[in-house]
C-alpha cells in the first residue's frame, strides 16, 4: 500500500448523503470542508424547521433523524460552511463560493458532489399563474414553514411525492381537492409488491394511502393538469386523461402543487466535465458513477441522489460507501478493510436498489406530456419562451438543445434551464425524432445562479482596475 | 460544370467551410447569384464567434481602416428585413467612448482624429454634453468621443434568421461535420472530406471561413500564417430597469457596454479568458472577470444594483497585422478565404457580400485584405 494521502476533501451538499460522507471522511482522518446553501445541514428530507414556522407538522422520524445528523456533524471536526453556495468551478476544481462573507475561493481538492436532486416540472397552459407551486416547494412550505399553499389544493404530477404532499396538506388541516397522477394505477401496485423489501417505506405508504382513501379524495391516474385559469377565489384547473384527451375534469381550488419526479442536479458535475449518461427509466441525465460514486475524474466523486435518484435510505448508504472508497483510493485503508467496512451497507444497498429503481418510471410517468404542449404555453418562464417559438426554431434546423437555446433564449435565464430543460427536450425529440442523447442538455454556465454585481467588484478605485493594453487602432 | 455533375447531390459550384457570419453570408449571396452551394460546419451553424459575440455595431472599437466597411455592415444589419428576409432587431443608438484620466483623454482625442479621417462621424464632447447624451454615465469623466452611428443587435436572433434564408436560397447545409481534409480533385476543384460522410463533398471552388480555426486549414493549402486566437469574455446581468441608452466604451477600446431591449446589460470589451482552440473548453480568469465588471460599474454607477447572470467566453481570430484575410488563395481562382475581421460581426454581412461579388465575377477592392500578403504558398498545389 502506498503511503496514505491526507490532502483535503470538500463535500458539496449537507443532505443525508453529504453529511454522512463528511463525517465518515473526517473519521478516516481527512481534513473535510462541507458546503451547503442552507443555514443548517439536513438537505431536503432532514431540513431543519424554520424558526419562523407558523406551526410544524407533528414531529416525525424525519425531523428527529435530521437532528441526530446535525448533532453528529457538530461533534465532528468537519469544517462546515453553511449559507454558502458554489457558483462556479475551474477545471482543476477550484471552487468559487459566495457566503455570508461575500465571494471566496477554495483551492483545488478532492470533491464529493452530494448536491441532491432537482424537481422536474412540466408546463401546461396557465402554469405561471400565482398559487401554482412545485410539489417539492409546497412540501418545504408545509414541513418547514408550517404554511399551506392554499386551504384547498389540487396535488398533481407523478411519483411518491404526490402522496406525501397530499398527506401533508391534510396534516396541516387543508383540503385536498384531487390527486392527479400521470402514472398507471398498476405501476403503484407493482411498487407496493416490491416494498416488502423496504418495510419502512411500506408502512408509511400504507398509512398515507388509507388516510387519503378515508378522506374520499378523487384520484386520477394517467392524467395531468392541462390548463389553469385564475378566478376571483383561486384557480380553475382542467385535468385531462392521457389516454382519452377528450375526457376532462374541472376542479376549483385555491392552489395547485405540481411536480413530475426528481432528477439529479448536474450543473457542477457537467461543468467539471465528467462523463454523463441518459437514464431512460428516470428520463434524466446522470453522471456515470460506479457503486462507490467514482466518476471519470479521479478527483471527483458523486454520492446520494446527485448520482441518480434513489431516495433517503440509499443516500445514507451511498454517502458512507463513498467515504470509505476515498479512504481506500487515498491509501488510508486497505482493500480488505474497505470490504469489511462496506459489507453491511453494500448488502442493504443491493436490497434497496431494486425498490428505488422501481420508483423511477413512476416519477417519469409524465414524459410524453411535452409532446402535446399547446403552442401558446410558456415553456421557459425566465425568458417567456412559448412552445410555438421552440417549434419554429426546430423547424428552422435547431436540432439540439443548445442550438434551440441559442436561437430562442429558452434556458438562458436566471434558473439556467432547471425548469424548462425537460420540456424543451421532450418537445425537440418528439419534433425531430432525436434521442435524448442527441438532443443533449444545456451547456452549464457560470455563475450557476445570479450573483450581486457588487460581490464581484468589491470596493475599488479606478486606478485599481488592471486595464489591459489598448486594442489595435 | 457538366449537367451530369450538376445533378450529383455531392457536387457543388462552391463548398464553404465554416458557417459563421462570414461563410453564411458568402453562401447566401452566391446562392442568390445562381450557384449551387454547400455550407459545412463542424458543429451547428452560428455557434462559434458569430453566435456568442456582443452584438455591438460600433465604430469606436473597429479598426480605423475598416470603418467604411463597418458603416456598410451596420447599415445592412439595420436593414436586415430587406436582404436577410427578417428583421433581427438591430437598434441604432448613439455611442460614447470615455476618458477618465489625462492619458486616456490624450488617447481618446488621438484615436477620434484617426477614425474621423476614415469617415466616422466622431466628435469629442465635454463631460456635461456626454452626461446629457447618456445620463447613466459616471460624471467623473474628463471627455468623451461621441458617434451618432452606433448600435447593437441581439446576436441570438441572427442564426435562426440565416438558417431560414439559406434554406430558402437553396443552400445545402451540412452541420456537425468537421472538415478533415481538403484535396485538389483530378479534373479540377476540391474534394472536401467531412467526418459525417463516406464520400467527400466536391466543390468546383472552396471558401474557407473557419474563423479562429483558419490557421490549420490555410496550412493545408500551403499558407503559413500565424493566427492569434483571442478568448473574449462577456458578462450579462439580469434584467434591470433602464440604466443606459447608448453603447459605451472607453478610450483604449477595452469596454463595450449596452442595455438590450429586454433590460439585461452586456459587459464586454475583449478582456481575456483561457482556452485552447484545439482541445476546446474555455475558462474564466477571475481577475479579468473582476476587472471587466469593475470597469463597467465605474462607467455606469447604477450597475451596482445589478446581478451577474452569466459569464462566457468566445474565440476571435487575429492576423499578425490585425487586418482581415479576404480574397483568392490560388492563381486559378478556385480557393478563397474570408475571416479574421476585427469587429467582424458588424461588418460581416458586408464582407461576405463582397467576397460573393468577387467570386461571381465582380471586382470589389479587396487589396488591403489580400491573403497572400504574408507569405507565398510553400507548395504550389494544395496538400492534405
Ligand atoms: C466574445 C466575442 C465578442 C465579440 N463582440 C463583437 C461585437 O460586439 N461586435 C462585432 O462586430 N464583433 C464582435 N466579435 C467578433 C465577431 O464575432 C467575429 O469577428 C465574427 O463573428 C467572425 O465570424 P466568422 O464567420 O469569421 O467566424 P465564426 O463565427 O467563428 O465561424 C467559424 C465557423 O467555422 C467552423 N469551423 C471551424 N473549424 C471547422 C472545420 N474543421 N470544419 C468545419 N467547420 C469548422 C466553426 O464551427 C464556426 O462555426 C466578438 C467576438 C467574440 C468572440
mmCIF file of N, CA and C and ligand atoms in Angstrom, chain B residues 17-24 40-58 62 177-180 209-214 216-217 220 230-234 256 258 312-317 338-347, ligand 1:
data_model
loop_
_atom_site.group_PDB
_atom_site.id
_atom_site.type_symbol
_atom_site.label_atom_id
_atom_site.label_comp_id
_atom_site.label_asym_id
_atom_site.label_seq_id
_atom_site.Cartn_x
_atom_site.Cartn_y
_atom_site.Cartn_z
ATOM 1 N N UNK B 17 -16.548 26.270 -46.112
ATOM 2 C CA UNK B 17 -16.240 25.581 -44.864
ATOM 3 C C UNK B 17 -16.248 26.593 -43.725
ATOM 4 N N UNK B 18 -17.196 26.459 -42.805
ATOM 5 C CA UNK B 18 -17.315 27.380 -41.674
ATOM 6 C C UNK B 18 -18.574 28.217 -41.810
ATOM 7 N N UNK B 19 -19.575 27.928 -40.952
ATOM 8 C CA UNK B 19 -20.869 28.593 -41.074
ATOM 9 C C UNK B 19 -21.060 29.629 -39.976
ATOM 10 N N UNK B 20 -20.162 30.614 -39.933
ATOM 11 C CA UNK B 20 -20.386 31.802 -39.114
ATOM 12 C C UNK B 20 -20.917 32.892 -40.030
ATOM 13 N N UNK B 21 -20.874 34.138 -39.568
ATOM 14 C CA UNK B 21 -21.454 35.206 -40.365
ATOM 15 C C UNK B 21 -20.729 35.369 -41.700
ATOM 16 N N UNK B 22 -19.413 35.130 -41.720
ATOM 17 C CA UNK B 22 -18.642 35.306 -42.962
ATOM 18 C C UNK B 22 -19.038 34.254 -44.001
ATOM 19 N N UNK B 23 -18.947 32.987 -43.605
ATOM 20 C CA UNK B 23 -19.256 31.909 -44.540
ATOM 21 C C UNK B 23 -20.722 31.912 -44.945
ATOM 22 N N UNK B 24 -21.604 32.153 -43.970
ATOM 23 C CA UNK B 24 -23.042 32.076 -44.257
ATOM 24 C C UNK B 24 -23.471 33.202 -45.197
ATOM 25 N N UNK B 40 -20.643 23.990 -44.920
ATOM 26 C CA UNK B 40 -20.304 22.908 -43.995
ATOM 27 C C UNK B 40 -19.833 23.500 -42.668
ATOM 28 N N UNK B 41 -20.259 22.908 -41.562
ATOM 29 C CA UNK B 41 -19.709 23.326 -40.270
ATOM 30 C C UNK B 41 -19.461 22.111 -39.403
ATOM 31 N N UNK B 42 -18.445 22.236 -38.541
ATOM 32 C CA UNK B 42 -18.128 21.084 -37.693
ATOM 33 C C UNK B 42 -19.124 20.951 -36.546
ATOM 34 N N UNK B 43 -19.842 22.033 -36.244
ATOM 35 C CA UNK B 43 -20.909 21.938 -35.245
ATOM 36 C C UNK B 43 -22.182 22.489 -35.876
ATOM 37 N N UNK B 44 -23.162 22.858 -35.062
ATOM 38 C CA UNK B 44 -24.308 23.532 -35.631
ATOM 39 C C UNK B 44 -23.852 24.910 -36.089
ATOM 40 N N UNK B 45 -24.556 25.474 -37.081
ATOM 41 C CA UNK B 45 -24.133 26.767 -37.607
ATOM 42 C C UNK B 45 -24.271 27.881 -36.563
ATOM 43 N N UNK B 46 -23.507 28.933 -36.745
ATOM 44 C CA UNK B 46 -23.567 30.111 -35.866
ATOM 45 C C UNK B 46 -23.389 29.788 -34.389
ATOM 46 N N UNK B 47 -22.483 28.874 -34.071
ATOM 47 C CA UNK B 47 -22.286 28.568 -32.670
ATOM 48 C C UNK B 47 -20.920 29.035 -32.177
ATOM 49 N N UNK B 48 -20.034 29.450 -33.064
ATOM 50 C CA UNK B 48 -18.735 29.964 -32.612
ATOM 51 C C UNK B 48 -18.871 31.484 -32.448
ATOM 52 N N UNK B 49 -17.861 32.260 -32.857
ATOM 53 C CA UNK B 49 -17.878 33.705 -32.618
ATOM 54 C C UNK B 49 -19.208 34.337 -33.036
ATOM 55 N N UNK B 50 -19.754 33.896 -34.144
ATOM 56 C CA UNK B 50 -20.962 34.546 -34.665
ATOM 57 C C UNK B 50 -22.211 34.257 -33.854
ATOM 58 N N UNK B 51 -22.132 33.325 -32.922
ATOM 59 C CA UNK B 51 -23.300 33.050 -32.088
ATOM 60 C C UNK B 51 -23.157 33.568 -30.670
ATOM 61 N N UNK B 52 -21.944 33.922 -30.273
ATOM 62 C CA UNK B 52 -21.729 34.282 -28.869
ATOM 63 C C UNK B 52 -21.201 35.703 -28.697
ATOM 64 N N UNK B 53 -21.113 36.467 -29.781
ATOM 65 C CA UNK B 53 -20.484 37.783 -29.658
ATOM 66 C C UNK B 53 -21.421 38.805 -29.017
ATOM 67 N N UNK B 54 -20.852 40.000 -28.787
ATOM 68 C CA UNK B 54 -21.560 41.016 -28.012
ATOM 69 C C UNK B 54 -22.569 41.804 -28.835
ATOM 70 N N UNK B 55 -22.543 41.661 -30.132
ATOM 71 C CA UNK B 55 -23.535 42.336 -30.959
ATOM 72 C C UNK B 55 -23.426 43.852 -30.987
ATOM 73 N N UNK B 56 -22.229 44.384 -30.718
ATOM 74 C CA UNK B 56 -22.059 45.834 -30.790
ATOM 75 C C UNK B 56 -21.831 46.236 -32.231
ATOM 76 N N UNK B 57 -22.554 47.270 -32.680
ATOM 77 C CA UNK B 57 -22.361 47.759 -34.050
ATOM 78 C C UNK B 57 -21.631 49.095 -33.969
ATOM 79 N N UNK B 58 -20.431 49.100 -33.412
ATOM 80 C CA UNK B 58 -19.786 50.361 -33.071
ATOM 81 C C UNK B 58 -18.646 50.718 -34.009
ATOM 82 N N UNK B 62 -13.904 49.561 -33.815
ATOM 83 C CA UNK B 62 -13.476 48.976 -35.088
ATOM 84 C C UNK B 62 -12.083 49.498 -35.452
ATOM 85 N N UNK B 177 -20.297 18.387 -38.942
ATOM 86 C CA UNK B 177 -19.440 17.665 -39.869
ATOM 87 C C UNK B 177 -18.081 18.345 -39.992
ATOM 88 N N UNK B 178 -17.171 18.075 -39.057
ATOM 89 C CA UNK B 178 -15.842 18.689 -39.165
ATOM 90 C C UNK B 178 -15.182 18.328 -40.500
ATOM 91 N N UNK B 179 -14.596 19.320 -41.148
ATOM 92 C CA UNK B 179 -13.841 19.046 -42.360
ATOM 93 C C UNK B 179 -12.470 18.521 -41.952
ATOM 94 N N UNK B 180 -12.113 17.363 -42.481
ATOM 95 C CA UNK B 180 -10.875 16.715 -42.058
ATOM 96 C C UNK B 180 -9.737 16.918 -43.042
ATOM 97 N N UNK B 209 -13.812 29.731 -44.247
ATOM 98 C CA UNK B 209 -14.330 30.784 -43.362
ATOM 99 C C UNK B 209 -14.468 30.225 -41.959
ATOM 100 N N UNK B 210 -13.405 29.608 -41.490
ATOM 101 C CA UNK B 210 -13.457 28.896 -40.221
ATOM 102 C C UNK B 210 -12.956 29.726 -39.047
ATOM 103 N N UNK B 211 -12.975 31.023 -39.161
ATOM 104 C CA UNK B 211 -12.700 31.886 -38.010
ATOM 105 C C UNK B 211 -11.388 31.572 -37.318
ATOM 106 N N UNK B 212 -11.482 31.282 -36.027
ATOM 107 C CA UNK B 212 -10.286 31.036 -35.220
ATOM 108 C C UNK B 212 -9.546 29.770 -35.648
ATOM 109 N N UNK B 213 -10.202 28.959 -36.473
ATOM 110 C CA UNK B 213 -9.581 27.696 -36.890
ATOM 111 C C UNK B 213 -8.966 27.785 -38.295
ATOM 112 N N UNK B 214 -8.805 28.994 -38.783
ATOM 113 C CA UNK B 214 -8.292 29.157 -40.151
ATOM 114 C C UNK B 214 -6.842 28.721 -40.303
ATOM 115 N N UNK B 216 -4.887 26.326 -39.333
ATOM 116 C CA UNK B 216 -4.608 24.955 -39.732
ATOM 117 C C UNK B 216 -5.064 24.698 -41.174
ATOM 118 N N UNK B 217 -6.249 25.184 -41.481
ATOM 119 C CA UNK B 217 -6.816 24.920 -42.799
ATOM 120 C C UNK B 217 -6.043 25.639 -43.911
ATOM 121 N N UNK B 220 -3.183 23.641 -44.995
ATOM 122 C CA UNK B 220 -3.463 22.601 -45.988
ATOM 123 C C UNK B 220 -3.254 23.126 -47.392
ATOM 124 N N UNK B 230 -7.948 35.083 -29.873
ATOM 125 C CA UNK B 230 -8.338 35.841 -28.685
ATOM 126 C C UNK B 230 -9.487 35.101 -28.003
ATOM 127 N N UNK B 231 -9.465 35.111 -26.689
ATOM 128 C CA UNK B 231 -10.538 34.438 -25.954
ATOM 129 C C UNK B 231 -11.292 35.499 -25.173
ATOM 130 N N UNK B 232 -12.330 36.005 -25.814
ATOM 131 C CA UNK B 232 -13.013 37.193 -25.290
ATOM 132 C C UNK B 232 -14.081 36.846 -24.269
ATOM 133 N N UNK B 233 -14.094 37.647 -23.222
ATOM 134 C CA UNK B 233 -15.040 37.427 -22.128
ATOM 135 C C UNK B 233 -16.266 38.339 -22.269
ATOM 136 N N UNK B 234 -17.423 37.775 -21.980
ATOM 137 C CA UNK B 234 -18.650 38.580 -21.918
ATOM 138 C C UNK B 234 -19.375 38.266 -20.619
ATOM 139 N N UNK B 256 -17.060 47.372 -23.725
ATOM 140 C CA UNK B 256 -18.275 47.637 -24.502
ATOM 141 C C UNK B 256 -19.421 47.334 -23.568
ATOM 142 N N UNK B 258 -23.756 47.933 -22.981
ATOM 143 C CA UNK B 258 -25.042 48.373 -23.527
ATOM 144 C C UNK B 258 -26.157 47.646 -22.821
ATOM 145 N N UNK B 312 -19.442 34.224 -20.165
ATOM 146 C CA UNK B 312 -18.993 33.226 -21.154
ATOM 147 C C UNK B 312 -17.822 33.771 -21.956
ATOM 148 N N UNK B 313 -17.212 32.879 -22.724
ATOM 149 C CA UNK B 313 -16.021 33.221 -23.490
ATOM 150 C C UNK B 313 -16.223 32.787 -24.929
ATOM 151 N N UNK B 314 -15.706 33.577 -25.847
ATOM 152 C CA UNK B 314 -15.809 33.210 -27.260
ATOM 153 C C UNK B 314 -14.474 33.455 -27.949
ATOM 154 N N UNK B 315 -14.281 32.776 -29.085
ATOM 155 C CA UNK B 315 -12.982 32.822 -29.760
ATOM 156 C C UNK B 315 -13.007 33.747 -30.967
ATOM 157 N N UNK B 316 -12.042 34.632 -31.014
ATOM 158 C CA UNK B 316 -11.922 35.546 -32.140
ATOM 159 C C UNK B 316 -10.506 35.400 -32.703
ATOM 160 N N UNK B 317 -10.385 35.602 -34.015
ATOM 161 C CA UNK B 317 -9.080 35.374 -34.637
ATOM 162 C C UNK B 317 -8.466 36.685 -35.093
ATOM 163 N N UNK B 338 -12.186 34.016 -46.166
ATOM 164 C CA UNK B 338 -12.784 35.230 -45.601
ATOM 165 C C UNK B 338 -12.783 35.069 -44.083
ATOM 166 N N UNK B 339 -12.113 35.963 -43.385
ATOM 167 C CA UNK B 339 -12.067 35.851 -41.931
ATOM 168 C C UNK B 339 -11.090 36.807 -41.286
ATOM 169 N N UNK B 340 -10.928 36.627 -39.969
ATOM 170 C CA UNK B 340 -10.029 37.453 -39.164
ATOM 171 C C UNK B 340 -10.371 38.940 -39.287
ATOM 172 N N UNK B 341 -11.649 39.232 -39.293
ATOM 173 C CA UNK B 341 -12.086 40.618 -39.428
ATOM 174 C C UNK B 341 -12.341 41.190 -38.039
ATOM 175 N N UNK B 342 -11.609 42.223 -37.710
ATOM 176 C CA UNK B 342 -11.801 42.876 -36.419
ATOM 177 C C UNK B 342 -13.206 43.455 -36.343
ATOM 178 N N UNK B 343 -13.885 43.313 -35.197
ATOM 179 C CA UNK B 343 -15.304 43.693 -35.078
ATOM 180 C C UNK B 343 -16.080 43.106 -36.250
ATOM 181 N N UNK B 344 -15.830 41.849 -36.502
ATOM 182 C CA UNK B 344 -16.323 41.208 -37.712
ATOM 183 C C UNK B 344 -17.808 40.943 -37.735
ATOM 184 N N UNK B 345 -18.466 41.039 -36.600
ATOM 185 C CA UNK B 345 -19.906 40.831 -36.651
ATOM 186 C C UNK B 345 -20.556 42.046 -37.297
ATOM 187 N N UNK B 346 -20.032 43.213 -36.961
ATOM 188 C CA UNK B 346 -20.573 44.441 -37.534
ATOM 189 C C UNK B 346 -20.447 44.425 -39.050
ATOM 190 N N UNK B 347 -19.233 44.143 -39.540
ATOM 191 C CA UNK B 347 -19.025 44.248 -40.980
ATOM 192 C C UNK B 347 -19.274 42.944 -41.712
HETATM 193 C C1 LIG C 1 -16.915 37.179 -27.276
HETATM 194 C C2 LIG C 1 -16.859 37.916 -28.562
HETATM 195 C C3 LIG C 1 -17.472 39.161 -28.662
HETATM 196 C C4 LIG C 1 -17.467 39.846 -29.868
HETATM 197 N N1 LIG C 1 -18.137 41.019 -29.934
HETATM 198 C C5 LIG C 1 -18.263 41.642 -31.129
HETATM 199 C C6 LIG C 1 -19.037 42.810 -31.247
HETATM 200 O O1 LIG C 1 -19.618 43.265 -30.276
HETATM 201 N N2 LIG C 1 -19.136 43.410 -32.456
HETATM 202 C C7 LIG C 1 -18.507 42.902 -33.546
HETATM 203 O O2 LIG C 1 -18.624 43.477 -34.600
HETATM 204 N N3 LIG C 1 -17.751 41.785 -33.473
HETATM 205 C C8 LIG C 1 -17.623 41.145 -32.282
HETATM 206 N N4 LIG C 1 -16.864 39.997 -32.190
HETATM 207 C C9 LIG C 1 -16.193 39.496 -33.383
HETATM 208 C C10 LIG C 1 -17.134 38.700 -34.276
HETATM 209 O O3 LIG C 1 -17.926 37.847 -33.502
HETATM 210 C C11 LIG C 1 -16.343 37.880 -35.273
HETATM 211 O O4 LIG C 1 -15.481 38.735 -35.969
HETATM 212 C C12 LIG C 1 -17.219 37.177 -36.313
HETATM 213 O O5 LIG C 1 -18.360 36.566 -35.732
HETATM 214 C C13 LIG C 1 -16.399 36.145 -37.033
HETATM 215 O O6 LIG C 1 -17.193 35.437 -37.922
HETATM 216 P P1 LIG C 1 -16.565 34.215 -38.751
HETATM 217 O O7 LIG C 1 -17.654 33.722 -39.585
HETATM 218 O O8 LIG C 1 -15.304 34.640 -39.332
HETATM 219 O O9 LIG C 1 -16.148 33.136 -37.624
HETATM 220 P P2 LIG C 1 -17.015 32.164 -36.714
HETATM 221 O O10 LIG C 1 -18.309 32.758 -36.377
HETATM 222 O O11 LIG C 1 -16.146 31.753 -35.592
HETATM 223 O O12 LIG C 1 -17.296 30.928 -37.651
HETATM 224 C C14 LIG C 1 -16.335 29.964 -37.956
HETATM 225 C C15 LIG C 1 -17.041 28.661 -38.155
HETATM 226 O O13 LIG C 1 -16.123 27.675 -38.642
HETATM 227 C C16 LIG C 1 -16.443 26.430 -38.121
HETATM 228 N N5 LIG C 1 -15.304 25.502 -38.221
HETATM 229 C C17 LIG C 1 -14.115 25.552 -37.583
HETATM 230 N N6 LIG C 1 -13.344 24.511 -37.935
HETATM 231 C C18 LIG C 1 -14.050 23.765 -38.809
HETATM 232 C C19 LIG C 1 -13.802 22.544 -39.525
HETATM 233 N N7 LIG C 1 -12.661 21.864 -39.417
HETATM 234 N N8 LIG C 1 -14.758 22.073 -40.341
HETATM 235 C C20 LIG C 1 -15.932 22.727 -40.473
HETATM 236 N N9 LIG C 1 -16.205 23.868 -39.826
HETATM 237 C C21 LIG C 1 -15.289 24.389 -38.999
HETATM 238 C C22 LIG C 1 -16.818 26.794 -36.698
HETATM 239 O O14 LIG C 1 -17.600 25.785 -36.084
HETATM 240 C C23 LIG C 1 -17.596 28.096 -36.878
HETATM 241 O O15 LIG C 1 -18.982 27.903 -36.995
HETATM 242 C C24 LIG C 1 -16.810 39.303 -30.985
HETATM 243 C C25 LIG C 1 -16.179 38.071 -30.877
HETATM 244 C C26 LIG C 1 -16.201 37.367 -29.704
HETATM 245 C C27 LIG C 1 -15.556 36.038 -29.616
#
